[in-house]
Short mmCIF file of C-alpha atoms in Angstrom, two decimals:
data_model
loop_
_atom_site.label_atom_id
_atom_site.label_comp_id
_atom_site.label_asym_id
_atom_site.label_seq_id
_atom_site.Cartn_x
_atom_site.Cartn_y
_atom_site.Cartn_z
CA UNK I 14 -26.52 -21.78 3.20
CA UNK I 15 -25.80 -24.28 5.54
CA UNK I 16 -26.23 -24.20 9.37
CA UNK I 17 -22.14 -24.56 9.54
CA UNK I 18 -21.19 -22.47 6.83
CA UNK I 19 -23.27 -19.57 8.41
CA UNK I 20 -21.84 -19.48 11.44
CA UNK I 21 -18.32 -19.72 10.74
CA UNK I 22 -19.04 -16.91 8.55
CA UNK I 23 -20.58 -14.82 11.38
CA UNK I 24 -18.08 -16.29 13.80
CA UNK I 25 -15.20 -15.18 10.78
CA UNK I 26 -16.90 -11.89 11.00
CA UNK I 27 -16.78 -11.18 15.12
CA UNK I 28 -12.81 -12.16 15.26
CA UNK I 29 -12.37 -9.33 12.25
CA UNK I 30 -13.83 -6.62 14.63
CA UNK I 31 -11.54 -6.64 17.52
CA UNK I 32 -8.25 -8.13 18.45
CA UNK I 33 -9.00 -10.52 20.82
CA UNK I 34 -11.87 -12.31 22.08
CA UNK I 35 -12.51 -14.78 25.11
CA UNK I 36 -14.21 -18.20 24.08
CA UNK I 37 -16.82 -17.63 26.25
CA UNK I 38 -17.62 -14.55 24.89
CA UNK I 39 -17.59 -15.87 20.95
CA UNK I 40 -20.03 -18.84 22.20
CA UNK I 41 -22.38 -16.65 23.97
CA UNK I 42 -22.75 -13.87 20.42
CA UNK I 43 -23.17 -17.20 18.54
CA UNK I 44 -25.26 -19.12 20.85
CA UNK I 45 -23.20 -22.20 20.88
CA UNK I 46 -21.60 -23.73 23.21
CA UNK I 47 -17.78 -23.33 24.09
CA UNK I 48 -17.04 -27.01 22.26
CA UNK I 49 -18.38 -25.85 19.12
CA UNK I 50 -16.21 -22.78 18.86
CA UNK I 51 -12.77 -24.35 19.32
CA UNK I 52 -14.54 -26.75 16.21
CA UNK I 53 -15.36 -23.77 14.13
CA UNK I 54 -11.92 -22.38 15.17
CA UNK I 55 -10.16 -25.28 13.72
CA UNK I 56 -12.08 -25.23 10.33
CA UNK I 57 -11.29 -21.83 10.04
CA UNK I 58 -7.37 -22.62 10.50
CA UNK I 59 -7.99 -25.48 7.87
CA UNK I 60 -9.29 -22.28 5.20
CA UNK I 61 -6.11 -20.79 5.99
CA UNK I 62 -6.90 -18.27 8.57
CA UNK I 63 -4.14 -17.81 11.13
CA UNK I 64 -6.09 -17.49 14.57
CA UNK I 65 -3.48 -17.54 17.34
CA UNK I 66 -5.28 -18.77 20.85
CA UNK I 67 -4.45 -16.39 23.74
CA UNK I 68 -3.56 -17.61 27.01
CA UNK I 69 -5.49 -16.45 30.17
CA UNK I 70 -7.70 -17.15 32.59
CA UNK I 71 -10.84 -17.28 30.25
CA UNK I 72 -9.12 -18.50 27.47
CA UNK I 73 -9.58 -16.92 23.73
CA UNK I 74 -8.58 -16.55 19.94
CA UNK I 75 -6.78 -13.19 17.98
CA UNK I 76 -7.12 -13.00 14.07
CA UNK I 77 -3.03 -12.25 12.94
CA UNK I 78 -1.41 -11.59 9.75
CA UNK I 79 -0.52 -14.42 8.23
CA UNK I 80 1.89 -14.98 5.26
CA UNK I 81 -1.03 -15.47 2.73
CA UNK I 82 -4.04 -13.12 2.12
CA UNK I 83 -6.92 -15.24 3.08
CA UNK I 84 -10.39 -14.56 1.94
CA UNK I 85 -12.10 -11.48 3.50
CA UNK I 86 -15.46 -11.01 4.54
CA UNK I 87 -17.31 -8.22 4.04
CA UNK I 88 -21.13 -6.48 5.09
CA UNK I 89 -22.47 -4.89 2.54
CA UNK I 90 -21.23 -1.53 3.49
CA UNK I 91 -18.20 -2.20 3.62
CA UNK I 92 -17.97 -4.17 0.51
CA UNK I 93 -19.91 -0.40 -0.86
CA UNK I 94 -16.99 1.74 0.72
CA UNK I 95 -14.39 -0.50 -0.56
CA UNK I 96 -15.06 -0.47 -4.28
CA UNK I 97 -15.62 3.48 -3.87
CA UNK I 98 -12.13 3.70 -2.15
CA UNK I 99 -10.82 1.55 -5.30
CA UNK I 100 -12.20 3.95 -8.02
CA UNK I 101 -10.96 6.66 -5.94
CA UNK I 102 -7.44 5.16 -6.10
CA UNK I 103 -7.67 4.32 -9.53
CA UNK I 104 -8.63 7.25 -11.34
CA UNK I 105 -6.13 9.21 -9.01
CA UNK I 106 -3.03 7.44 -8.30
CA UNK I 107 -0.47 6.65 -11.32
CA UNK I 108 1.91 4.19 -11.48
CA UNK I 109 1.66 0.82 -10.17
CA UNK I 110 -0.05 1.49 -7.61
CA UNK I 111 -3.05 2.90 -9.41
CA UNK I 112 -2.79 -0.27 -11.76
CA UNK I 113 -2.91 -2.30 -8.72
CA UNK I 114 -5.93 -0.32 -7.51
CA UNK I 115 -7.85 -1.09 -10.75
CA UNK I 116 -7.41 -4.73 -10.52
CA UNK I 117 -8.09 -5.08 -7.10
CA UNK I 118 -11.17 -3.41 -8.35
CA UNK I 119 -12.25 -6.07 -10.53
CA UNK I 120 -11.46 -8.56 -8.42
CA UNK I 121 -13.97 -7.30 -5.69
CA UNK I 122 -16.45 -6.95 -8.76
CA UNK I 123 -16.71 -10.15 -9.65
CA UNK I 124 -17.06 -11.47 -6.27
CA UNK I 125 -19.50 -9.41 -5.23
CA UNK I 126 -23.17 -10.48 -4.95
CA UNK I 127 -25.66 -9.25 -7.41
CA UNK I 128 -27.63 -6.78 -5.61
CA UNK I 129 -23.93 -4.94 -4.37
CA UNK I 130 -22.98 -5.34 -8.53
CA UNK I 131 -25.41 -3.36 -9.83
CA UNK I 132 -25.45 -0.76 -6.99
CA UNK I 133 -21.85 0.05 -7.60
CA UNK I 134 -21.67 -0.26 -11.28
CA UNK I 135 -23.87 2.92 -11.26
CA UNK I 136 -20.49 4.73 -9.97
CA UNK I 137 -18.14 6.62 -12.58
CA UNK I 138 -15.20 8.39 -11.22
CA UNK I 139 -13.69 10.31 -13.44
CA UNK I 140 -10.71 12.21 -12.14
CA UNK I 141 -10.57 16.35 -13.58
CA UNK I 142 -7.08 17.80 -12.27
CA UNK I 143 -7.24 21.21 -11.71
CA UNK I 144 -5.08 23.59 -13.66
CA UNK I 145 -1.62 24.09 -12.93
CA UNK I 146 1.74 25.53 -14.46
CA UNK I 147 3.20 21.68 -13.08
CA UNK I 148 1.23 18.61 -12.41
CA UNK I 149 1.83 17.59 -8.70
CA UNK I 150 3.82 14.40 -9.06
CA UNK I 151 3.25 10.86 -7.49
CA UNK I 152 6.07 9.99 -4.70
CA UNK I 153 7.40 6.22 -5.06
CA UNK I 154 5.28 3.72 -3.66
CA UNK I 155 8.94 2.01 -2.43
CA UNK I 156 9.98 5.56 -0.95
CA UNK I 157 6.04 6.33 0.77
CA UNK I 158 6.23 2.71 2.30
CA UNK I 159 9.56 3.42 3.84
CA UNK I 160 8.95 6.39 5.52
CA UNK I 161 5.71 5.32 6.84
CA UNK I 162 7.76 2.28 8.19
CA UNK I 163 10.21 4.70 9.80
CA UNK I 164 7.20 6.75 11.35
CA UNK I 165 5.51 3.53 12.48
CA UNK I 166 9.21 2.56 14.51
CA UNK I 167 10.32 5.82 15.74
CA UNK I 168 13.92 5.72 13.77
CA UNK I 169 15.69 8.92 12.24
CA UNK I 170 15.57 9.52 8.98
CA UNK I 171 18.22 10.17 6.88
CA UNK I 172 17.62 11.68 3.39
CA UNK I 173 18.60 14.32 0.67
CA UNK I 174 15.94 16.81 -0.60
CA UNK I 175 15.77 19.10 -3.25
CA UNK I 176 17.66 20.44 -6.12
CA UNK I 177 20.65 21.20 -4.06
CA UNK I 178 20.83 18.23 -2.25
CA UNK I 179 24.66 17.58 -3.26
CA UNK I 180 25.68 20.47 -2.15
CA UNK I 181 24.31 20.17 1.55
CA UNK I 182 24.63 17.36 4.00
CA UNK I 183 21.91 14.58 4.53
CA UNK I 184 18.98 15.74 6.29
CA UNK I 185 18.50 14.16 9.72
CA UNK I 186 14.63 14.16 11.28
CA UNK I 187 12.50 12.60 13.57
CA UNK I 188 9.63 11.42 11.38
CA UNK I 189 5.95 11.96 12.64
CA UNK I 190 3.37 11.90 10.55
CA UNK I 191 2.78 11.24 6.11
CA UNK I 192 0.25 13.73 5.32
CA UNK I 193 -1.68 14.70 1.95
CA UNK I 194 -2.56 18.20 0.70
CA UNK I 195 -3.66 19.92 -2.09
CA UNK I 196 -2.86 16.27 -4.11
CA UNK I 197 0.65 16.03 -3.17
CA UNK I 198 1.93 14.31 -0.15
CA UNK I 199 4.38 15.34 2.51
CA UNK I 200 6.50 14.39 5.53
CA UNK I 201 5.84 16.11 9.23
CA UNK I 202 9.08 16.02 10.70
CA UNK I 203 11.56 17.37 13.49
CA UNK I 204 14.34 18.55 11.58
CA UNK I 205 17.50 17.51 13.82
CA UNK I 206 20.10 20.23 12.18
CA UNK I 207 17.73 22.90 12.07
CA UNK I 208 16.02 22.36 15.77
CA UNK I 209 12.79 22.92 14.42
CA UNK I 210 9.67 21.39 12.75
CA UNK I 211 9.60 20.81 9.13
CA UNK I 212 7.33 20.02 6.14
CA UNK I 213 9.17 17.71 3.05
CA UNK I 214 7.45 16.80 -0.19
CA UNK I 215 7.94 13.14 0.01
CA UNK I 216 8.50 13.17 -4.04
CA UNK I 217 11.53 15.20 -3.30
CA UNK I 218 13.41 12.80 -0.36
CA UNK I 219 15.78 10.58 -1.91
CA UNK I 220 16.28 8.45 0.95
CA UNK I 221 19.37 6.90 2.21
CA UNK I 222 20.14 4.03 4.45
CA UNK I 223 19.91 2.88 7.28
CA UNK I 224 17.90 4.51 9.75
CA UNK I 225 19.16 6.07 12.60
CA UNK I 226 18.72 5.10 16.40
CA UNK I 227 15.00 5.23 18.07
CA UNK I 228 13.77 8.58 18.99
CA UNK I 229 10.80 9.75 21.77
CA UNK I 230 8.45 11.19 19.36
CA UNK I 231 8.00 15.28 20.88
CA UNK I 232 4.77 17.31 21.19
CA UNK I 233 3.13 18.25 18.13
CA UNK I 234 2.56 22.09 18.38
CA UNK I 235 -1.22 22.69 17.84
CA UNK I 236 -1.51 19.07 19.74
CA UNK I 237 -2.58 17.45 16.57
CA UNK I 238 -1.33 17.05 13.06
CA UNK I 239 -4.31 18.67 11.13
CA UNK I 240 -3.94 21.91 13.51
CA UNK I 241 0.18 21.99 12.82
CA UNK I 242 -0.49 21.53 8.87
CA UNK I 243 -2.89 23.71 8.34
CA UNK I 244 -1.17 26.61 10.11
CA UNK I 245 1.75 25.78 8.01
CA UNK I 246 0.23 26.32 4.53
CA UNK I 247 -1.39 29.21 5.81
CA UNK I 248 1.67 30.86 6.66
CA UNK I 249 1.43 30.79 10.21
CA UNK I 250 4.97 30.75 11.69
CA UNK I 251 4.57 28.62 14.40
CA UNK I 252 2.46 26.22 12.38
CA UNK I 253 -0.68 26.30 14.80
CA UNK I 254 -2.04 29.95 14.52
CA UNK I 255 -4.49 30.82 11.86
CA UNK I 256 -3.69 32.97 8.56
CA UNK I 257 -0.99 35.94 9.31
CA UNK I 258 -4.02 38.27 8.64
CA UNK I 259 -7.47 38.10 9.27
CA UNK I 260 -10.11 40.89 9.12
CA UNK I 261 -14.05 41.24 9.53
CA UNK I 262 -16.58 43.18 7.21
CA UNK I 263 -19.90 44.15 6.38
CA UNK I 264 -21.51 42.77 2.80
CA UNK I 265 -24.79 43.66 1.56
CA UNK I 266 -25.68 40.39 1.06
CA UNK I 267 -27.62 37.48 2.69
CA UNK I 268 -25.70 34.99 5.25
CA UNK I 269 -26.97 32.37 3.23
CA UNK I 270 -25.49 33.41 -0.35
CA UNK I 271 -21.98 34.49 1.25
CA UNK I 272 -21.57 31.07 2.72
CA UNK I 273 -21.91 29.42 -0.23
CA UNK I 274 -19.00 30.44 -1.32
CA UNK I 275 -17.08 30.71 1.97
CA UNK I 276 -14.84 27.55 2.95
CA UNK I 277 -12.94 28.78 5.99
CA UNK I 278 -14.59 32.16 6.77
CA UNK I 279 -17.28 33.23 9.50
CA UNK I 280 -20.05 34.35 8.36
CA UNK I 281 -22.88 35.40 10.77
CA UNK I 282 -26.39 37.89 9.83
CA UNK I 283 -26.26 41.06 10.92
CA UNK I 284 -29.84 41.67 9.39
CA UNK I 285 -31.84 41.81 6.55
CA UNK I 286 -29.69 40.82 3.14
CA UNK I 287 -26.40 41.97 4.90
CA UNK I 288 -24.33 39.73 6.77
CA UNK I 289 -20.71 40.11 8.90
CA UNK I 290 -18.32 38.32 6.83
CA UNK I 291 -14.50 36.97 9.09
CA UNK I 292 -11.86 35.81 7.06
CA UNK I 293 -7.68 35.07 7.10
CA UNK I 294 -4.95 35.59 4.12
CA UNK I 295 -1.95 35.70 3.36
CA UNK I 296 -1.38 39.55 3.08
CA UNK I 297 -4.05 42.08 3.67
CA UNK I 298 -3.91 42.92 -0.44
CA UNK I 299 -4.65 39.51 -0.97
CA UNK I 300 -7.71 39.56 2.09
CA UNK I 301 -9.03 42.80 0.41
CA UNK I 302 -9.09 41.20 -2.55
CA UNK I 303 -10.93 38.15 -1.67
CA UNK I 304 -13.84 40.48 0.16
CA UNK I 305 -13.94 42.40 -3.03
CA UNK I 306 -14.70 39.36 -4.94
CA UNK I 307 -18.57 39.03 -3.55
CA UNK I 308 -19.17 42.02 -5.85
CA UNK I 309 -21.11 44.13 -3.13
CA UNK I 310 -20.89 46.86 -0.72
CA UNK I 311 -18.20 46.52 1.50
CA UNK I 312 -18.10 47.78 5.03
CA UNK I 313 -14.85 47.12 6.94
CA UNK I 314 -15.04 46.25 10.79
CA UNK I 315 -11.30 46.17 11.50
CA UNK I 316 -8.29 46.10 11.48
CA UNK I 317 -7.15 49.48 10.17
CA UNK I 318 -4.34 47.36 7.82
CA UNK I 319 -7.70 45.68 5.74
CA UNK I 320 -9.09 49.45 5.19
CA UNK I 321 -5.38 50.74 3.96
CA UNK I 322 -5.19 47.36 1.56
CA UNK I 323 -8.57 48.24 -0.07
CA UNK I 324 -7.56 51.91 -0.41
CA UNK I 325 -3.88 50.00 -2.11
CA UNK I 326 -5.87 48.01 -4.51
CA UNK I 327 -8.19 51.04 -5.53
CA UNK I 328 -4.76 53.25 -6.63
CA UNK I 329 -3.26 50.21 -7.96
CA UNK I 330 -7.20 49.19 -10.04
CA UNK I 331 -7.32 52.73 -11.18
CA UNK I 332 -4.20 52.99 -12.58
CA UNK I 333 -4.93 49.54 -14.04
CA UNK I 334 -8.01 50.94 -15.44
CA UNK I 335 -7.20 54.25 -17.31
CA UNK I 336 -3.98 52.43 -18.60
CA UNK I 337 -0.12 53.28 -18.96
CA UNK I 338 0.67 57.07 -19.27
CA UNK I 339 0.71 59.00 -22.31
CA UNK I 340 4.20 59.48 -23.54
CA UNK I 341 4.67 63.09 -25.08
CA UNK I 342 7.48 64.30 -27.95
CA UNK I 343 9.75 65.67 -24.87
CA UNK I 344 9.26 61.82 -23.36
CA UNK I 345 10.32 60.68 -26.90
CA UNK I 346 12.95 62.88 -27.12
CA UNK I 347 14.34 61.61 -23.76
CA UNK I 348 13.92 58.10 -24.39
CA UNK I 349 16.23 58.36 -28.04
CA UNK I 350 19.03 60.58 -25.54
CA UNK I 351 18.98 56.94 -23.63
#
């Protein structure tokens, strides 16, 4: 490659990985001198990259969006992580927007050198949705870019959600973060009518316009949005705590083999092939029931609401087990009178 070429790729590359940088600065990382730059500059301008020159006492340039995608430039990682991200998007969005992901896929393909080709050809995503009584539905690319935008300015919201959205006013909210989970993707949000913080399924906002006024974005409880929406699906009622319950026990099994199998849980040895075992539910059935699962001896630390569950389940698993009651003649007898 030519002496040129090279360095207005590397030179490309430097302005990509920060937002502005002093002349002096770009000549020194490309051992040139300051001359040189401002030529390299104005070859890159002539490709059709818009590099704005900042004003100051050193002097410098800024890469900005420009009203044409130019060509990119990539290192080999991220040209790796790209195509990955693609085929992620592609076998996992629908719509346009996984159509679009699939030919910006090929596009990247074919301009990639060899030795990055055959590296990521090797990769086949295929996308296995788990089970469910209804598929978790794709929100409108139109109606995700919108709200984003609204997040991105600080300007109320105003939308209408859910089956009985005729019957009810628009909604009114300070929006603050687009989340994903569990495949489907949702709307953290101040809900102005209700004084409190909300959760929306951006599939189910049918937005209207405009926005409102410019808000002052409040305090997150939990200080972050992972803590906030993770408390919130665990039905935590202030959104930050951890699951409603949460109780400790003994299993006769190793640390190692209960982990495993544990995504949230604590799980520490308490000696050989036994372990202490911390986890969080919903209800205490439900926490009993998840213990129960590792198929061992059980030992309950605490609280006394875990040990009353597992006595709950072992009426309600008997009963299960020797099946309905026997009806007699004077139970037939009964049951004709009604």
């Amino acid at each position: 490659m030519p002496k040129t070429s090279a360095r207005l790729l590397a030179l490309l590359s430097l302005l990509q990985t920060r937002r502005e940088w002093p002349g002096a600065l770009l000549a020194e990382r490309l051992d040139v001198s300051l001359r040189t730059v401002r030529r390299d500059i104005d070859r890159l301008r002539e490709l059709g990259y818009p590099i704005a020159a900042v004003r100051g006492p050193d002097g410098g340039y800024r890469l900005r969006a420009g009203t044409e995608l130019p060509p990119l430039l990539f290192d080999d990682e991220q040209a790796v992580a790209l195509t990955v991200a693609l085929q992620i998007a592609a076998t996992t969005l629908g719509d346009r927007t996984g159509e679009a992901a699939v030919r910006a896929l090929t596009t990247v393909r074919q301009v990639m050198p060899s030795r990055l080709r055959h590296r990521v050809k090797a990769l086949q995503i295929t996308a296995v949705d788990r089970p469910a009584t209804r598929p978790a539905a794709l929100p409108d690319t139109g109606a995700l870019l919108a709200i984003s935008s609204a997040v991105h300015a600080r300007e109320i919201l105003r939308f209408d959600y859910g089956p009985e959205a005729a019957e009810q006013p628009p909604r009114r909210v300070e929006p603050h973060h687009v989340v994903t989970w569990d495949g489907r993707w949702y709307l953290v949000a101040w809900d102005l009518g209700r004084s409190d913080w909300r959760t929306f399924r951006v599939d189910g906002i049918s937005l209207r316009t405009p926005n409102g006024p410019r808000f002052t974005p409040r305090q997150l409880p939990g200080g972050d949005v992972g803590t906030f929406v993770t408390g919130r699906f665990r039905g935590a009622a202030d959104g930050v705590t951890g699951w409603p319950c949460q109780g400790t026990a003994i299993l006769d099994l190793p640390a190692a083999a209960v982990a495993r199998y544990t995504r949230e849980g604590v799980v520490e040895e308490v000696g050989p092939g036994r372990c202490r075992l911390t986890l969080g539910s919903w209800s205490w059935p439900s926490l009993a029931a998840a213990l129960a699962r590792f198929d061992t001896e059980i030992e309950v630390v605490g609280p006394a609401e875990l040990t009353d569950a597992f006595g709950h389940l072992a009426r309600r698993f008997a009963r299960t087990a020797t099946g309905p009651p026997s009806v007699g003649p004077l139970d037939q007898v009964r049951a004709r009178r009604l």
